[in-house]
Coordinates of C-alpha atoms and ligand atoms in Angstrom, one line a residue:
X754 CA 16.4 3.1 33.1
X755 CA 14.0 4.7 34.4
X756 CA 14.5 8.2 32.3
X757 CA 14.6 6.2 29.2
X758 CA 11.4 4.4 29.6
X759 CA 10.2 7.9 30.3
X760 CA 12.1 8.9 27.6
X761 CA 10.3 6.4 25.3
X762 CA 7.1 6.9 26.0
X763 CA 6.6 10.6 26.5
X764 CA 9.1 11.7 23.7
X765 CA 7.4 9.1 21.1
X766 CA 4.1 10.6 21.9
X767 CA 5.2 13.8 21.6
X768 CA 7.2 13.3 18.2
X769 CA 4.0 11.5 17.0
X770 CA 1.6 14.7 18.3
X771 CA 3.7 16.9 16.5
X772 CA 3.7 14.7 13.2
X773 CA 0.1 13.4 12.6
X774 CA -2.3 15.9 11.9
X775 CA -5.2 13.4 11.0
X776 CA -7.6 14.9 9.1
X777 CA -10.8 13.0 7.9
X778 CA -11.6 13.9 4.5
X779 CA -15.1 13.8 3.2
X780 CA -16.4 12.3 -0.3
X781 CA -17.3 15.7 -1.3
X782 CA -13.8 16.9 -1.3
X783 CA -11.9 13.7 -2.6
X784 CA -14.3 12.0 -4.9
X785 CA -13.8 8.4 -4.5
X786 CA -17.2 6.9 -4.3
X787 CA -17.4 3.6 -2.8
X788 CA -18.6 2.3 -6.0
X789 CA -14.6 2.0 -7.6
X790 CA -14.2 -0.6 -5.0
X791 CA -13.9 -3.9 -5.8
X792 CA -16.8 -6.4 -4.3
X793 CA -14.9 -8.8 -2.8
X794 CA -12.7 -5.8 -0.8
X795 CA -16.6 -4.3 0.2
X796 CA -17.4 -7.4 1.9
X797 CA -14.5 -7.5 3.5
X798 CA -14.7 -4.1 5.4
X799 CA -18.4 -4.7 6.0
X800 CA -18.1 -7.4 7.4
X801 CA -15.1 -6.3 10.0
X802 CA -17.2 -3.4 10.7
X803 CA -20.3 -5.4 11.2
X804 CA -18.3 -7.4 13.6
X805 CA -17.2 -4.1 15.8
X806 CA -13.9 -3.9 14.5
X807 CA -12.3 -1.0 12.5
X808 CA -12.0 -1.9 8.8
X809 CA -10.4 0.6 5.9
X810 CA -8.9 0.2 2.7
X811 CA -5.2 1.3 2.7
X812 CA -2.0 1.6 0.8
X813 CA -1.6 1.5 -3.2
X814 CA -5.4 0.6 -3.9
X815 CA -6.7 4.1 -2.3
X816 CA -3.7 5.8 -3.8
X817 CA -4.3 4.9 -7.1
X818 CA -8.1 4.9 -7.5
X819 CA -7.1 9.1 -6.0
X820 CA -5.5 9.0 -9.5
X821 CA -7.9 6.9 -11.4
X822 CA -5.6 4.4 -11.5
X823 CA -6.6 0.8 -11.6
X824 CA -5.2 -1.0 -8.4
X825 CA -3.1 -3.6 -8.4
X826 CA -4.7 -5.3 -5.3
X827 CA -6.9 -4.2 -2.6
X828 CA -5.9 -4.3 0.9
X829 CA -7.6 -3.9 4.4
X830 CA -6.1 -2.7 7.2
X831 CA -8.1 -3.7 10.8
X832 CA -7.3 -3.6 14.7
X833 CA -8.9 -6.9 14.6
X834 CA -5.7 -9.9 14.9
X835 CA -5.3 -12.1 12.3
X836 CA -7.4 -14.8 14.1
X837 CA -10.2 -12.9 15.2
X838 CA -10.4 -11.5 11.2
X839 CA -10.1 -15.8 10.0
X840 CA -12.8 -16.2 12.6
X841 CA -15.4 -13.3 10.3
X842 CA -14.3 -15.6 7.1
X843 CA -15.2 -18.8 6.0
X844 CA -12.8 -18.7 3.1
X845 CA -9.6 -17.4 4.8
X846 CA -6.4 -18.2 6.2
X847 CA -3.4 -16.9 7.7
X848 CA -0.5 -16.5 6.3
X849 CA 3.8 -15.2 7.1
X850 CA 5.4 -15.7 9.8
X851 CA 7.3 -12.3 10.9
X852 CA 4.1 -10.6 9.5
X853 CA 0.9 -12.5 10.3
X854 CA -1.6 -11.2 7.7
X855 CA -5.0 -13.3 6.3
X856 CA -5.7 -13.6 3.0
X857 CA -9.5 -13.4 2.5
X858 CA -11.1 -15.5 -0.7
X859 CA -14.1 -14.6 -2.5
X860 CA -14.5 -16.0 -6.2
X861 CA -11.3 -15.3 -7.8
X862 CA -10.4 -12.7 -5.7
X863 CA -7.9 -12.4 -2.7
X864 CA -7.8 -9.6 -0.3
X865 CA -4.9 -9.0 1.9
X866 CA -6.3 -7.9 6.0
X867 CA -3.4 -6.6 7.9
X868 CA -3.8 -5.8 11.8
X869 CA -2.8 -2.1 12.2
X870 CA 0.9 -2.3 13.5
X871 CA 3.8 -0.3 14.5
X872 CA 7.0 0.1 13.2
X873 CA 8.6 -2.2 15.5
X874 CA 9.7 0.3 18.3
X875 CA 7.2 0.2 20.4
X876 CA 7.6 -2.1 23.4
X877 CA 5.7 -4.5 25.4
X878 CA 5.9 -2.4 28.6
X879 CA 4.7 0.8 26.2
X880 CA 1.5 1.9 27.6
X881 CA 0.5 3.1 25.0
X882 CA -0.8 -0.4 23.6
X883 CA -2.7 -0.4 26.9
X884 CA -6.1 1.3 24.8
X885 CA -5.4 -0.8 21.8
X886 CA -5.6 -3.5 23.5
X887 CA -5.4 -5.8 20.4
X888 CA -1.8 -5.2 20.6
X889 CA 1.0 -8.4 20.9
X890 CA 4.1 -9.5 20.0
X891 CA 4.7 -11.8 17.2
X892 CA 8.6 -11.8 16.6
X893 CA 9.4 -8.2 16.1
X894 CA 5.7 -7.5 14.6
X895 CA 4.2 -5.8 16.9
X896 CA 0.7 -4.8 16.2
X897 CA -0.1 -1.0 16.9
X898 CA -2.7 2.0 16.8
X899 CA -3.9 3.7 13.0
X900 CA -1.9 6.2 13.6
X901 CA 0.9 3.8 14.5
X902 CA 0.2 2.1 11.5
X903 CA 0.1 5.0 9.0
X904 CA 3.7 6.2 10.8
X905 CA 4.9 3.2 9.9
X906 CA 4.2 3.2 6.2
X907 CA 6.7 4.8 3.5
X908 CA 5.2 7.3 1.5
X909 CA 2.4 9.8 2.4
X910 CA 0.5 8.7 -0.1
X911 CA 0.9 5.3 0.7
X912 CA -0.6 5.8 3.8
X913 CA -4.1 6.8 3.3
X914 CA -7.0 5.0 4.6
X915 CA -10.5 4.6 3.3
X916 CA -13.7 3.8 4.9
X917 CA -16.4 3.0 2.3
X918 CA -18.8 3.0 4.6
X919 CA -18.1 6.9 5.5
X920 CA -16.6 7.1 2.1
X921 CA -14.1 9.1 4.2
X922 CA -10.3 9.2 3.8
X923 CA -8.5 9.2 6.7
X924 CA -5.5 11.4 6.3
X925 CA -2.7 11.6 9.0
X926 CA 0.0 12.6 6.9
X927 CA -1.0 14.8 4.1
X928 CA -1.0 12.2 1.5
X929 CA -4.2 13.8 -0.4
X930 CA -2.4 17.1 -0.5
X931 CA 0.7 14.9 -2.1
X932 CA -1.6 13.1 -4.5
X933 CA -2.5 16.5 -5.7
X934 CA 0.8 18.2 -5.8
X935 CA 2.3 14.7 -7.6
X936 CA 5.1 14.5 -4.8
X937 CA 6.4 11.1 -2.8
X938 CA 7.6 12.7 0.7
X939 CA 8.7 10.3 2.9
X940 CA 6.9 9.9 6.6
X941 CA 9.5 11.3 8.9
X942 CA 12.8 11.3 8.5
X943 CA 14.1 9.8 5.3
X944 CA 17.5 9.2 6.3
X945 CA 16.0 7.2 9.3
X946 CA 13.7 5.3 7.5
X947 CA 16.1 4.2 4.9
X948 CA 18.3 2.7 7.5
X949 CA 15.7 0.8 9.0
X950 CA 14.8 -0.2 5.5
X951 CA 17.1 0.6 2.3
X952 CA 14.5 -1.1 0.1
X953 CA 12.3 2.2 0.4
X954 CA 15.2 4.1 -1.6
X955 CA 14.1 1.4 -4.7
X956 CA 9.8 1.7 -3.3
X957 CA 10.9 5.9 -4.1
X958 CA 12.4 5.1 -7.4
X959 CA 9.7 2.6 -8.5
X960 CA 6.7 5.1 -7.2
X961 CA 8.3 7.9 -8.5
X962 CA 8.2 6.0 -12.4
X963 CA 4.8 4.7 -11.5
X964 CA 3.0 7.7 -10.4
X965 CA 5.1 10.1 -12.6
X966 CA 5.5 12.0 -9.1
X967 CA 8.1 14.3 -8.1
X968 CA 10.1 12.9 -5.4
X969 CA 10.5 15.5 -2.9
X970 CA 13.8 17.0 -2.0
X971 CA 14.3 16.2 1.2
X972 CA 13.3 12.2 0.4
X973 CA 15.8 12.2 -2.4
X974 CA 18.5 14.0 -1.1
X975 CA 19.7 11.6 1.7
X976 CA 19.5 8.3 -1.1
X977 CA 22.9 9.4 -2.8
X978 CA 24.8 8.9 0.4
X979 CA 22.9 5.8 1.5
X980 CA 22.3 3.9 -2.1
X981 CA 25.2 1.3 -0.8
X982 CA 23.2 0.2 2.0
X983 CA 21.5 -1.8 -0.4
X984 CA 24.2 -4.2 -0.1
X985 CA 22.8 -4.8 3.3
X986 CA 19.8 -5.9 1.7
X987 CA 19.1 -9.5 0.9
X988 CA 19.5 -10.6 -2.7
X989 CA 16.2 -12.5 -3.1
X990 CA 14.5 -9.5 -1.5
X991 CA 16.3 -7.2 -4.2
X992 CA 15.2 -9.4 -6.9
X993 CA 11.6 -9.3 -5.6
X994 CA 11.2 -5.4 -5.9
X995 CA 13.3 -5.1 -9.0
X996 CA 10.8 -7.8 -10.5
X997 CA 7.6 -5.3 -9.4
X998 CA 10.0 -2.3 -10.9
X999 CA 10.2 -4.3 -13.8
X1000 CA 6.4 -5.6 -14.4
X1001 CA 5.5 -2.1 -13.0
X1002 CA 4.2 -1.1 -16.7
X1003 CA 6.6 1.7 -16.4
X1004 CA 10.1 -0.5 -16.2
X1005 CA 11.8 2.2 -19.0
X1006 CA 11.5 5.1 -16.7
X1007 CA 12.1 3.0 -13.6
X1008 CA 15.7 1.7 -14.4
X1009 CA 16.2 5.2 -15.8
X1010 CA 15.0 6.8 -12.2
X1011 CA 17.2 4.3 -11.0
X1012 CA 20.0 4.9 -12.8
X1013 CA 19.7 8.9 -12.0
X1014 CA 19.5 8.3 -7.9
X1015 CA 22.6 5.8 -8.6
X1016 CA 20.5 3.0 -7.2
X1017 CA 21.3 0.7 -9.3
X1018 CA 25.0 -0.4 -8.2
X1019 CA 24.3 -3.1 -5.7
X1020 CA 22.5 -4.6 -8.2
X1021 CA 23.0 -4.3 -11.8
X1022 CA 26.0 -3.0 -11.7
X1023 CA 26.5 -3.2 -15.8
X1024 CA 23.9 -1.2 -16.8
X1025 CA 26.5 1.7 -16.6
X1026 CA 28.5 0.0 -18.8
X1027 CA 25.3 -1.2 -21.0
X1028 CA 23.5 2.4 -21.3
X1029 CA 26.6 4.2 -22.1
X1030 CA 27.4 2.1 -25.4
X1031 CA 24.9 3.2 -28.1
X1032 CA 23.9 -0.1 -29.0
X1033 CA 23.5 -1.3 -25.4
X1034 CA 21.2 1.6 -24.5
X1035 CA 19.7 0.8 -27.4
X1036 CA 18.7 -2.8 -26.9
X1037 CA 18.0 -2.2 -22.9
X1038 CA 15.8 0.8 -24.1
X1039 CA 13.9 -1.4 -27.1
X1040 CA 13.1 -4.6 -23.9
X1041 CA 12.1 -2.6 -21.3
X1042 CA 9.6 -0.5 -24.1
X1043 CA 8.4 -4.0 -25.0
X1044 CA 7.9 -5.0 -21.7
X1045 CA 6.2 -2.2 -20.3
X1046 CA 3.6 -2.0 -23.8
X1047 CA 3.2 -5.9 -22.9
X1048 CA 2.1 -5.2 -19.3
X1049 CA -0.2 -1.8 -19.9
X1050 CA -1.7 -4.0 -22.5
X1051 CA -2.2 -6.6 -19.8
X1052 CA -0.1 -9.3 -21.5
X1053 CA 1.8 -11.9 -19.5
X1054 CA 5.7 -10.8 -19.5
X1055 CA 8.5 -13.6 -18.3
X1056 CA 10.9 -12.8 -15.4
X1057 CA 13.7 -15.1 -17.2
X1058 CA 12.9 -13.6 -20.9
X1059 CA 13.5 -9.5 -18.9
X1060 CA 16.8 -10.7 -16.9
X1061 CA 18.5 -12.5 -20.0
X1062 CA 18.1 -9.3 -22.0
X1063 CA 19.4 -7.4 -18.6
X1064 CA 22.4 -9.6 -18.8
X1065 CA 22.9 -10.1 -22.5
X1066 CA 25.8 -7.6 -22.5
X1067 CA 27.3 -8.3 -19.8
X1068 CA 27.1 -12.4 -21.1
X1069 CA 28.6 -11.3 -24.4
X1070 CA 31.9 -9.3 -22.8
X1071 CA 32.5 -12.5 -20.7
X1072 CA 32.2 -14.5 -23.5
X1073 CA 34.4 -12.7 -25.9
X1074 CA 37.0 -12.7 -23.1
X1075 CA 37.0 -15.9 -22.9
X1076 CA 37.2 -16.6 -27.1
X1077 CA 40.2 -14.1 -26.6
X1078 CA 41.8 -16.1 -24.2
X1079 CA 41.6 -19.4 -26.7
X1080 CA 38.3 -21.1 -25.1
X1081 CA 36.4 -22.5 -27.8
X1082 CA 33.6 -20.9 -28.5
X1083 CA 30.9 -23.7 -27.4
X1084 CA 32.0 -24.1 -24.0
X1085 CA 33.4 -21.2 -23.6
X1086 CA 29.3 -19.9 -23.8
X1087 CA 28.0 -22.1 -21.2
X1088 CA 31.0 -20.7 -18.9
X1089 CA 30.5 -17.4 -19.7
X1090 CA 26.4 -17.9 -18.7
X1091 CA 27.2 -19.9 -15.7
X1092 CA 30.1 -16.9 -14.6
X1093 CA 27.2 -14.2 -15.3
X1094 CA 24.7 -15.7 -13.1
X1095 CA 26.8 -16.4 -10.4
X1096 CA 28.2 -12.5 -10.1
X1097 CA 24.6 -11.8 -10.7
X1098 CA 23.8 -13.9 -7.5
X1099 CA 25.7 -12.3 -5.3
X1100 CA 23.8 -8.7 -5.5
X1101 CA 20.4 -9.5 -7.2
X1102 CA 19.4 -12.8 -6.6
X1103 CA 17.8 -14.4 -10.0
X1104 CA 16.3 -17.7 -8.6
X1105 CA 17.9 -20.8 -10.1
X1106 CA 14.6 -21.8 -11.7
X1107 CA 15.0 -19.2 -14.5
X1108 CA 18.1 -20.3 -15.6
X1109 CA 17.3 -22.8 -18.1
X1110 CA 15.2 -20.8 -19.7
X1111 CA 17.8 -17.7 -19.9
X1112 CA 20.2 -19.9 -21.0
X1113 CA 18.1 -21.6 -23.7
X1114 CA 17.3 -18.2 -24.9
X1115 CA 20.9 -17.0 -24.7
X1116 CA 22.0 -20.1 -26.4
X1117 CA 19.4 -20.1 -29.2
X1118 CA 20.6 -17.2 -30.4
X1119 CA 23.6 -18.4 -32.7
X1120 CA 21.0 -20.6 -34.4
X1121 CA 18.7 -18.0 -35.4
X1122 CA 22.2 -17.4 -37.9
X1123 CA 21.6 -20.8 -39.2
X1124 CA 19.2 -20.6 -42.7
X1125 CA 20.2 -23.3 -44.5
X1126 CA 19.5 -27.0 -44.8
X1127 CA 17.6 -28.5 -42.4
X1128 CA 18.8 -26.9 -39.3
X1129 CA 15.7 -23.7 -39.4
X1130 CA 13.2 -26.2 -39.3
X1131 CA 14.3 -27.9 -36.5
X1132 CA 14.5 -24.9 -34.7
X1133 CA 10.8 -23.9 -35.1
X1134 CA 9.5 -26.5 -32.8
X1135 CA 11.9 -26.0 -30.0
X1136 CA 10.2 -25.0 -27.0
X1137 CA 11.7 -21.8 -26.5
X1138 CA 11.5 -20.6 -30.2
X1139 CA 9.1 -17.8 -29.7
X1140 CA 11.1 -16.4 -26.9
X1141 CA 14.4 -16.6 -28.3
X1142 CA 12.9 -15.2 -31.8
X1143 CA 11.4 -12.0 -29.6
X1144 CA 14.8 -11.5 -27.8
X1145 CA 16.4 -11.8 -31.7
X1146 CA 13.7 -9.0 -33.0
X1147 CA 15.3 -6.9 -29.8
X1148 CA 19.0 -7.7 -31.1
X1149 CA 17.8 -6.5 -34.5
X1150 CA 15.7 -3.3 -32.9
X1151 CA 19.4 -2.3 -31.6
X1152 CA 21.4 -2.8 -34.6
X1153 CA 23.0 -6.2 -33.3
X1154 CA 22.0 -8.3 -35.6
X1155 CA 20.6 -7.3 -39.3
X1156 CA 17.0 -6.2 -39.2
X1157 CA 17.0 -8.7 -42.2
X1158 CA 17.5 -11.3 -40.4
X1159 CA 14.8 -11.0 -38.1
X1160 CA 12.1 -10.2 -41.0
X1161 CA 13.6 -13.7 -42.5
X1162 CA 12.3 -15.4 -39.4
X1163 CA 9.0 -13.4 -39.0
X1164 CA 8.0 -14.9 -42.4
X1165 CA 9.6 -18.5 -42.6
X1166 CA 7.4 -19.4 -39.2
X1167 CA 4.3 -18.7 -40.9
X1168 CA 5.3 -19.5 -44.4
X1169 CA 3.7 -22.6 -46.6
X1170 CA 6.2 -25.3 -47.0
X1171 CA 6.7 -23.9 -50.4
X1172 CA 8.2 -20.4 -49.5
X1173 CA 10.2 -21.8 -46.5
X1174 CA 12.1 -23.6 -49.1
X1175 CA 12.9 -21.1 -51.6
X1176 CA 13.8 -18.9 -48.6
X1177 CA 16.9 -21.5 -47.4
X1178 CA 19.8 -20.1 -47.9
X1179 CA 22.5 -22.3 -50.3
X1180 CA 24.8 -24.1 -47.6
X1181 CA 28.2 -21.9 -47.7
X1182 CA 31.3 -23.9 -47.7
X1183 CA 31.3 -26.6 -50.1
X1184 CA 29.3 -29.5 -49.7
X1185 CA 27.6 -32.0 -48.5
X1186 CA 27.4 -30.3 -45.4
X1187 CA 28.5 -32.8 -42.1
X1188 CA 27.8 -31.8 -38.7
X1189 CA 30.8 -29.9 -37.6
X1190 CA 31.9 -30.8 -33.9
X1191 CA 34.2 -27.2 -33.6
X1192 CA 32.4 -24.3 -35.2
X1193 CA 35.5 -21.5 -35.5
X1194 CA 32.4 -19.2 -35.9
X1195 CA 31.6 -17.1 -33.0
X1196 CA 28.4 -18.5 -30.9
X1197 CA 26.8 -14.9 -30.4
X1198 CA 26.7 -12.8 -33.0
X1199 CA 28.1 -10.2 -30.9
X1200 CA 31.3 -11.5 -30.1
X1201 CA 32.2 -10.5 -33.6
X1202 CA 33.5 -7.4 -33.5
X1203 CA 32.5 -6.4 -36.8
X1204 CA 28.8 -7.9 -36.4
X1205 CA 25.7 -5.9 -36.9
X1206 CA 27.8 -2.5 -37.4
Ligands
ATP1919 P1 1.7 -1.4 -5.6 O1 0.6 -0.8 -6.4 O2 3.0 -1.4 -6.3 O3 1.3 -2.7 -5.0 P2 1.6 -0.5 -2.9 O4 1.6 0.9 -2.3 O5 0.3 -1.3 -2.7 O6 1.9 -0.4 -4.4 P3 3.0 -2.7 -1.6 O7 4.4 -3.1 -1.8 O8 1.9 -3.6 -2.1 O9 2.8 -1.2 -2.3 O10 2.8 -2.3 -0.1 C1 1.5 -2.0 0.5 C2 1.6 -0.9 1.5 O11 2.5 -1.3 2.6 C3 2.3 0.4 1.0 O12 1.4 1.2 0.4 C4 2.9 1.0 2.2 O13 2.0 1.7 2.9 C5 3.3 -0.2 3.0 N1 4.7 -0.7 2.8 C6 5.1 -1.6 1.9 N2 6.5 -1.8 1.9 C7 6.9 -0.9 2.9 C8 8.2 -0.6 3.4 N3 9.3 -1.2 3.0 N4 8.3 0.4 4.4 C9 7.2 1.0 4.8 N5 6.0 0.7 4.4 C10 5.8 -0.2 3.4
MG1920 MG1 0.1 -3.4 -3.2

């Protein structure tokens, strides 16, 4: 017992001598003047500091303004708790549960303040809380020294810590020297640290596609063996950091990095199947391309609109396999979207609330086919005609469908009355035309086997 709180204490203080170097980096050498930060983030640290608490800026924000990237968000890290840093702000509250952070308001801004924590293995009767006294336990948050706090981080990089007051970085880790040589390293062991947390194998991936960093041997090499821990993990906390992959602005290169590490089993387990059919590469390659020009261009991009062209393959095997079987080809579509989403569930969880709109734009898709009579005009007001027309433009990108079809819709939603109707195709089999109950015709185009090709 005895040996082992011994144990604990000297051999973590050790480990963590021989680890952290901290070096205090001055604005001459790094360049980031205290200007590139945003106001709201200023006041923030000011005001900690005014107050006698530590205050820096840490994580992604001082990482990419290193690269003359624009941050995401700002965050503070403080040894001030979460109530003493509400008590500094009038327009603030605390938020989580496991993690206690505030969020502090000004105008439309929010910054995140984090007390500095450990990584969860120190103890209560650890002395070495004893000098930062600010230390308690909430659940198995338990909050920590800096240097605790940049061990407990992922990446080097992500672990950096600016004071604009100094305009110092505070470096324990040798993330500046990593920002320079473009290379994620993981802090400590990375087999370790992916077992505590398998979702820094995906942080690696996604930073990695981000950054355009190398990721350095040694934090790759121990992700091919542990890639099915992932399984382990949550599905609504896989969806969450596939979703940041995915709006990243660099979603192409992030499913490909992905892909490489073979990440991407536990979750989309079809995109093996998807990227190794020409067409399928083709159509994943043309969305993810959209996407990421929509984001860098600051555009609003929908979660549902990225999943359904994720899952569009995999929706059209099931379906055909159903057709095969003799399901009739209207229900046998609704089946086939409600089997996908289920077997999606169970590794990535896609919240329910995106499912109608996946499904409308799945379903839309057979009437995009549909140019005569009446039936493309009452299409154009349907709620989800712009989405399912951009998914269609993806179809035709990857050969699917006939490009020709997509230009036919590009012009007859912004054509006069007169040009929509000399565009209408004549009605095919005889006429009048009656509302058939049982198509025979395939629902998705791509259940034809000779569609598109
Ligand atoms: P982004 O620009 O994508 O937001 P970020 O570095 O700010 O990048 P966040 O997910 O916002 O990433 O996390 C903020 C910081 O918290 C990280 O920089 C890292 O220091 C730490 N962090 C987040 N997730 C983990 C994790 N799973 N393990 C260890 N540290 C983490
Ligand atoms: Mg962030």
């Amino acid at each position: 017992m005895i040996a082992r709180l011994i144990q604990r204490v000297f051999g973590k203080k050790s480990a963590a001598a021989k680890k952290s170097r901290l070096q205090k980096i001055p604005l001459a050498q790094h360049g980031l003047s205290r200007e590139r930060v945003l106001p709201c983030a200023l006041k923030v640290t000011d005001t900690l500091q005014q107050g006698g608490f530590a205050a820096f800026l840490v994580g992604g924000a001082v990482r990419d303004l290193l690269l003359g990237k624009a941050p995401k968000d700002f965050d503070v890290a403080t040894n001030a708790t979460p109530e003493q840093v509400r008590a500094l702000f009038r327009r603030s509250r605390i938020i989580g549960r496991r993690f206690r952070l505030v969020h502090v308001m000004c105008g439309a801004d929010t910054i995140e303040v984090s007390t500095f924590r450990s990584n969860g293995l120190v103890t209560e009767d650890d002395d070495d809380r004893a000098t930062d006294a600010t230390g308690r336990i909430v659940r198995d948050n338990v909050f920590g020294s800096q240097e605790d706090d940049a061990e407990r981080r992922d990446f080097t990089v992500n672990a950096l810590y600016y004071d604009p007051t100094s305009q110092e970085i505070w470096d324990y880790r040798g993330g500046v020297a990593d920002i320079e040589r473009k290379t994620l390293r993981m802090i400590g062991d990375a087999a370790t640290r992916y077992r505590e947390d398998p979702v820094r194998m995906l942080r690696a991936a996604r930073f990695a596609a981000k950054l355009e960093f190398r990721i350095d041997e040694a934090t790759r090499a121990p992700v091919a063996e542990l890639a099915g821990l992932l399984e382990n993990v949550p599905p609504s906390r896989l969806f969450d950091e596939m979703l940041k992959l995915l709006l990243s602005g660099h979603a192409l290169r992030g499913v490909h990095q992905l892909r490489a590490e073979g990440l991407h089993h536990g979750m989309l387990p079809l995109l093996d199947t998807i990227l190794e059919q020409p067409e399928g590469e083709r159509f994943i390659t043309a969305a993810l391309h959209n996407t990421d020009l929509r984001v860098q261009a600051g555009k609003p991009v929908s979660p549902a609109f990225l999943f359904a062209t994720l899952l569009w393959h995999e929706l059209q095997s099931d379906y055909k396999a159903r057709v095969a079987a003799g399901g009739k080809p209207a229900p046998a579509l609704f089946e086939a979207m409600d089997a996908v989403l289920d077997r999606q569930r169970e590794r990535l969880a896609v919240p329910r609330r995106l499912d109608g709109m996946m499904k409308e734009i799945w379903s839309l898709q057979a009437r995009f086919e549909q140019r005569s009579g009446s039936r493309p005009y009452r299409l154009l007001p349907h709620p989800r005609f712009r989405a399912g027309y951009d998914f269609l433009l993806l179809r035709a990108q990857s050969g699917e469908v006939a490009q020709e079809l997509a230009d036919w819709w590009t012009i007859f939603q912004d054509a006069s009355e007169e040009t929509r109707a000399a565009m209408l195709l004549p009605e095919t089999q005889g006429a009048p035309r009656r509302r058939r109950r049982h198509s025979k015709k395939p629902l998705v185009a791509g259940a034809e086997p000779a569609a598109g090709t």
